[in-house]
PDB file of C-alpha atoms in Angstrom:
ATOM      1  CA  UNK A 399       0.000   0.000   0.000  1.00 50.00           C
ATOM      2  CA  UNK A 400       1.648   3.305  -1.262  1.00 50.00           C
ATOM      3  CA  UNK A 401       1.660   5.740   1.703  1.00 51.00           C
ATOM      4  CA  UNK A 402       2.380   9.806   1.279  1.00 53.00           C
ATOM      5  CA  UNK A 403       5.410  10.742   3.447  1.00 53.00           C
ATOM      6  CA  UNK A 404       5.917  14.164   5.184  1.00 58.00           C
ATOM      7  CA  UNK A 405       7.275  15.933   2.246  1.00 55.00           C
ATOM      8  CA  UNK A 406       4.724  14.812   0.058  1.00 58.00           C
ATOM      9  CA  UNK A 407       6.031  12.039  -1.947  1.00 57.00           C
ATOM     10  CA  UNK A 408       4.622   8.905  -2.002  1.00 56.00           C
ATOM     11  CA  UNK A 409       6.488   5.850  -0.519  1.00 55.00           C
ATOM     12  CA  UNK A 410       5.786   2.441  -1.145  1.00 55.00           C
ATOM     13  CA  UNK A 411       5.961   1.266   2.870  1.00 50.00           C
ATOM     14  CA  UNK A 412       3.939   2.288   5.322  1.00 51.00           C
ATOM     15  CA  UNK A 413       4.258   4.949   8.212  1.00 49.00           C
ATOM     16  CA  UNK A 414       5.486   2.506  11.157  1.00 49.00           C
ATOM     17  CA  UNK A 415       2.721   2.351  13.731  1.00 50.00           C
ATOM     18  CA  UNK A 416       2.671   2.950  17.001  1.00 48.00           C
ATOM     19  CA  UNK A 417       2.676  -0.305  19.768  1.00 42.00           C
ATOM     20  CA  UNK A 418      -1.309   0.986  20.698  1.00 43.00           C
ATOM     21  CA  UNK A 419      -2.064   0.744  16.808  1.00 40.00           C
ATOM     22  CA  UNK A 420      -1.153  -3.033  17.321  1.00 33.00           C
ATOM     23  CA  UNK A 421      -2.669  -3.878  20.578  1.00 37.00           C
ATOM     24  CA  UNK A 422      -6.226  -2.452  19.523  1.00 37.00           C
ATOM     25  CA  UNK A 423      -5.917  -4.549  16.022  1.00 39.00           C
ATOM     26  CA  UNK A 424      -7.639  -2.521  14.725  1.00 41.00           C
ATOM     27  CA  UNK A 425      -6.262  -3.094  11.094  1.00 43.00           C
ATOM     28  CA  UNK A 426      -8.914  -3.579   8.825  1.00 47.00           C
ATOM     29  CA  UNK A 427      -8.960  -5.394   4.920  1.00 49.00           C
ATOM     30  CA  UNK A 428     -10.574  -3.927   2.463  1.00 52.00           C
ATOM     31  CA  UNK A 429     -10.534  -6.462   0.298  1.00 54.00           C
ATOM     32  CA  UNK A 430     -12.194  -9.985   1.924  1.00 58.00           C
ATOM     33  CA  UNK A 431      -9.474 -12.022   0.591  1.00 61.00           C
ATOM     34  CA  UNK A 432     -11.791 -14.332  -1.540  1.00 55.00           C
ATOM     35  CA  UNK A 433     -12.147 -14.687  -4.914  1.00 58.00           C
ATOM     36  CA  UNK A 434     -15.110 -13.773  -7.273  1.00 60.00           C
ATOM     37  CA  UNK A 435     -17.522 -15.770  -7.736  1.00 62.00           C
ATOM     38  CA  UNK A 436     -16.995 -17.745  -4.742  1.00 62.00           C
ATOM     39  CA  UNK A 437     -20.289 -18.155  -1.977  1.00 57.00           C
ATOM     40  CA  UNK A 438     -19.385 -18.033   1.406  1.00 64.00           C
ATOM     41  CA  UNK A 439     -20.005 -20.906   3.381  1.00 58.00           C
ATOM     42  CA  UNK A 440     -22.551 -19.701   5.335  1.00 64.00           C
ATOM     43  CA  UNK A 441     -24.395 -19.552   2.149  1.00 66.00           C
ATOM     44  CA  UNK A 442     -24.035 -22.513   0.282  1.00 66.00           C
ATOM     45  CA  UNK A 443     -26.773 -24.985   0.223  1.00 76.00           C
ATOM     46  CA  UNK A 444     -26.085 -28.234   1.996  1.00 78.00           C
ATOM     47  CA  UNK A 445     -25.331 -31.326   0.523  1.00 86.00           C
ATOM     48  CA  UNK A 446     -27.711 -33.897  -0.287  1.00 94.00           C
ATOM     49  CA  UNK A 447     -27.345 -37.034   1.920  1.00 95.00           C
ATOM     50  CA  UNK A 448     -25.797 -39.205  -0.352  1.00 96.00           C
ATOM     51  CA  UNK A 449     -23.155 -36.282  -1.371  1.00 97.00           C
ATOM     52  CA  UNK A 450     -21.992 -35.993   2.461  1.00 96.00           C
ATOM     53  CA  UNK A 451     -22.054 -39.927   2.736  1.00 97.00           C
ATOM     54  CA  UNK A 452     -20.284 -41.028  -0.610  1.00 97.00           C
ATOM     55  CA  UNK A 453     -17.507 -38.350   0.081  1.00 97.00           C
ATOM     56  CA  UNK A 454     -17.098 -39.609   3.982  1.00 97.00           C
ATOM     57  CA  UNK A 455     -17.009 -43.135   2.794  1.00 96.00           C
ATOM     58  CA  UNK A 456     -14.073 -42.936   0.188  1.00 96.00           C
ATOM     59  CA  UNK A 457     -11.701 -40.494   2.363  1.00 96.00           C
ATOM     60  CA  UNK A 458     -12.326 -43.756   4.909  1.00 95.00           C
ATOM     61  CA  UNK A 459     -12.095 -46.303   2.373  1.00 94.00           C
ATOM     62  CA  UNK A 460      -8.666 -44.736   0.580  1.00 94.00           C
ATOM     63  CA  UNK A 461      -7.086 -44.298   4.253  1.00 93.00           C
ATOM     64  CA  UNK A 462      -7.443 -40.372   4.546  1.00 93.00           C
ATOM     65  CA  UNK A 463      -9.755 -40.287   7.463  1.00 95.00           C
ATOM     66  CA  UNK A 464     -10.123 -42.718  10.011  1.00 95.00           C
ATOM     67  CA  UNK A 465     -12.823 -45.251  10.257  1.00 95.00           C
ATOM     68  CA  UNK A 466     -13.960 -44.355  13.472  1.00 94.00           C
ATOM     69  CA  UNK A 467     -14.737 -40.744  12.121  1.00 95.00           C
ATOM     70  CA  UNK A 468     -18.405 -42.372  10.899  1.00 94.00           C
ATOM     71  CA  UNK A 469     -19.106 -44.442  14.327  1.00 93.00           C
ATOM     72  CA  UNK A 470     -21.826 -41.674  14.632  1.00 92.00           C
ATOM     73  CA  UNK A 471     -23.135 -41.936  11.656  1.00 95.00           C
ATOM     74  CA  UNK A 472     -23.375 -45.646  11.241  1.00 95.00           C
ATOM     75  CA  UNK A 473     -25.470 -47.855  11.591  1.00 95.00           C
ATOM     76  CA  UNK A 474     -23.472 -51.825  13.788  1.00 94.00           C
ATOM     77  CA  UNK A 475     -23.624 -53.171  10.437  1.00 94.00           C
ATOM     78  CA  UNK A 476     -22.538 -51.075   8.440  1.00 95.00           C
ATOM     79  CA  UNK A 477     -19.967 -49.616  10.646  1.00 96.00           C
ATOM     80  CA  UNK A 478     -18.476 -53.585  10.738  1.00 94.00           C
ATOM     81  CA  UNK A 479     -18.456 -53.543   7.187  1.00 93.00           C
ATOM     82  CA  UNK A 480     -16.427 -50.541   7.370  1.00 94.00           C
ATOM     83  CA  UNK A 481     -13.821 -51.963  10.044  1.00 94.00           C
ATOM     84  CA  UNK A 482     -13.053 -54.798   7.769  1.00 92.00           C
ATOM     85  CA  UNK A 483     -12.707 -52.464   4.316  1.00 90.00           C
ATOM     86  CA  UNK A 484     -10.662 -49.619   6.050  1.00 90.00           C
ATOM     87  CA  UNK A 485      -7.156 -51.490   7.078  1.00 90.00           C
ATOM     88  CA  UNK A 486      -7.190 -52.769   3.148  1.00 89.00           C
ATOM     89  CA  UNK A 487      -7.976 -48.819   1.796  1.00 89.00           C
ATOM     90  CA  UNK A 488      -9.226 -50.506  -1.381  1.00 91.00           C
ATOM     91  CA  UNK A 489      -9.624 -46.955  -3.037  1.00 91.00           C
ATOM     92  CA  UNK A 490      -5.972 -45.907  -1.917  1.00 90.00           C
ATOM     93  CA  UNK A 491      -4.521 -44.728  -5.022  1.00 84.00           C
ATOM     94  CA  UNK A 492      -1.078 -46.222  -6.176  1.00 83.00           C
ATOM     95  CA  UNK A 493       2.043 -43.839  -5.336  1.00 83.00           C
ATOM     96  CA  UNK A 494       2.364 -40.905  -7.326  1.00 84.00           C
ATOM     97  CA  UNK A 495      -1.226 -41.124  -8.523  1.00 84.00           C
ATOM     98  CA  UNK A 496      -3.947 -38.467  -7.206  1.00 89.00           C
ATOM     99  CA  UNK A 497      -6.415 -39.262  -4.978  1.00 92.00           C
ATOM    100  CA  UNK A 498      -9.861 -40.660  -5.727  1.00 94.00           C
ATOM    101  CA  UNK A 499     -12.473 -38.788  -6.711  1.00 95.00           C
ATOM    102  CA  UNK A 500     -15.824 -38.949  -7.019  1.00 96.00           C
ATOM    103  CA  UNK A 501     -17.098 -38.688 -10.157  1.00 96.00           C
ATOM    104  CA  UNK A 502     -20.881 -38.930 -10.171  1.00 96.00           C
ATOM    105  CA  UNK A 503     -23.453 -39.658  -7.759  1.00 97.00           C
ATOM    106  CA  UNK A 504     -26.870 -41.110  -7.716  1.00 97.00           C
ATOM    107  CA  UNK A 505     -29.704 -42.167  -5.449  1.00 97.00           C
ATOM    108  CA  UNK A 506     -33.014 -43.744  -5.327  1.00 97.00           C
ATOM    109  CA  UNK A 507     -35.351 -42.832  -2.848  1.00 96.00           C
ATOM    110  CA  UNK A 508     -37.496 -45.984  -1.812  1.00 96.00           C
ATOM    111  CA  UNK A 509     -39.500 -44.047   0.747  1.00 95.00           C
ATOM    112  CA  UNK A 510     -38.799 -41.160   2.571  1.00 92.00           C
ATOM    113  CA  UNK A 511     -37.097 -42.660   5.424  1.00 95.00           C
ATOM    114  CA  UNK A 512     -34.476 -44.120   3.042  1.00 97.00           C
ATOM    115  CA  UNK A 513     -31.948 -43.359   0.125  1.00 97.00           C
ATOM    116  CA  UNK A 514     -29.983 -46.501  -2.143  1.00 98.00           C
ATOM    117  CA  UNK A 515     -27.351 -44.381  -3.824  1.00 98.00           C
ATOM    118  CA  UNK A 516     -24.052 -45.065  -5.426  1.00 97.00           C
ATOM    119  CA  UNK A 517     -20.961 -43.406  -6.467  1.00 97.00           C
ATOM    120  CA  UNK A 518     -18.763 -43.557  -9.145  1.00 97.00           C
ATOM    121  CA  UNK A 519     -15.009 -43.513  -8.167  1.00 95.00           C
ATOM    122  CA  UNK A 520     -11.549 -42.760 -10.105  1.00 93.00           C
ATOM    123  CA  UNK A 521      -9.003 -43.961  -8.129  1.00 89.00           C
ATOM    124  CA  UNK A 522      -5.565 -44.829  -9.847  1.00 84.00           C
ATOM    125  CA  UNK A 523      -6.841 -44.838 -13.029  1.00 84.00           C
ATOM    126  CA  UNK A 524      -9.909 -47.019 -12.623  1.00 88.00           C
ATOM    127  CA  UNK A 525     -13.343 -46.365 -12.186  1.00 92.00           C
ATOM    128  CA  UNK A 526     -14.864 -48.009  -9.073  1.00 93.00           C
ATOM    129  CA  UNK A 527     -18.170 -48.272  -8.040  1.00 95.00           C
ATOM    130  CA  UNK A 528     -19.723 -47.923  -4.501  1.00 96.00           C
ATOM    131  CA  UNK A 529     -23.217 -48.643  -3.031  1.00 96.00           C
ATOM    132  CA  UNK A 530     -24.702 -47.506   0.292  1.00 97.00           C
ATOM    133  CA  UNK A 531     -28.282 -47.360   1.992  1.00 97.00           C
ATOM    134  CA  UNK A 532     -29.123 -44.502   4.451  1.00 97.00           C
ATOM    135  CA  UNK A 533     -31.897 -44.757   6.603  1.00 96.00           C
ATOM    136  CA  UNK A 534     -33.316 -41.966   8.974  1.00 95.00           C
ATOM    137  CA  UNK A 535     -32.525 -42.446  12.895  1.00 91.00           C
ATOM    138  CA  UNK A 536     -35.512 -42.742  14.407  1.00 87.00           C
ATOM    139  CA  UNK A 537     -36.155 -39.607  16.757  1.00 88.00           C
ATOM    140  CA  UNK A 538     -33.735 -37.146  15.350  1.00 90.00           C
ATOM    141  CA  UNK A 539     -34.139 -37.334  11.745  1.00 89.00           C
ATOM    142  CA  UNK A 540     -30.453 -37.866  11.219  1.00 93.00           C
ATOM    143  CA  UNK A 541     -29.161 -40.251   7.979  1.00 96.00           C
ATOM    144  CA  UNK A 542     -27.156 -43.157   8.985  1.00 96.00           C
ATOM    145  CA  UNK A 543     -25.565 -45.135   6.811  1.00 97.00           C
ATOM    146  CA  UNK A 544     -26.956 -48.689   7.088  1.00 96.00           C
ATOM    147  CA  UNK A 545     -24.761 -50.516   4.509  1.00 96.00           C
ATOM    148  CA  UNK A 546     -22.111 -50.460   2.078  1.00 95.00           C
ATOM    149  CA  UNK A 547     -20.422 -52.169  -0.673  1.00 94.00           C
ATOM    150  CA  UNK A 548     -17.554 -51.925  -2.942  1.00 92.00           C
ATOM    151  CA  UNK A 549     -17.083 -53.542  -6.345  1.00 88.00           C
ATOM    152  CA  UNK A 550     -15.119 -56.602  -5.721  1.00 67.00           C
ATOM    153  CA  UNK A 551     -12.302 -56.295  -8.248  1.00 53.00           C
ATOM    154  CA  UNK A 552      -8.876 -55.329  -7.004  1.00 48.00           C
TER     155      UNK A 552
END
């Protein structure tokens, strides 16, 4: 930020300030920092169900998050499922490739109190496919993940 200095000239630093300047913080952006175009996240719509589950599932399943980071949001059965995928990270990418991403998800909605969806998965260069059921918790209205499956090929 160009600054005018006592004679009148303009500097390109600015006028030191003094230590009460920096205890108040008072110093102030102008500019937010963000980029065009870009919706804060206060304002963007949540994701739909399956979108929040299929994304939880393969940062589990490729060994970026933990399995016990969806305990509260599964379902015994599906949670065991998950303990015996997670230690293999079938959708771990091999070295030096990117990690997986999802590629498409869908969803079927055989009542209201439940979704069947699947996503479609690139991970090192193959397309893998993944299948889950959510079903509302009773009481809170909460999805839980009642069961999931990967393709079976390596």
């Amino acid at each position: 930020m160009k600054t005018v200095s006592q004679t009148g000239r303009q500097t390109g630093h600015r006028a030191p300030r003094g230590r009460a300047d920096l205890c108040r913080g008072d110093v102030r952006r102008v500019d937010s920092g963000r980029p065009a175009g870009r919706v804060p996240l206060a304002r963007r719509p949540h994701p739909k169900p399956q979108d929040w589950f299929a994304q939880q599932l393969v940062l589990v399943l490729s060994g970026q998050r933990p399995v016990h980071s969806l305990m509260a949001h599964a379902r015994a059965r599906a949670y065991d499922q998950l303990v015996l995928l997670a230690p293999h990270a079938p959708l771990r990418p091999p070295a030096g490739c990117r990690a997986p991403v999802i590629r498409g998800v869908g969803a079927s909605h055989p009542s209201s109190e439940a979704i069947e969806a699947f996503a479609r998965v690139a991970a090192g260069g193959r397309t893998r496919a993944l299948a889950f059921r959510l079903e509302r918790r009773p009481g809170t209205g909460h999805w839980q993940c009642c069961a999931v499956e990967l393709d079976t090929v390596p």
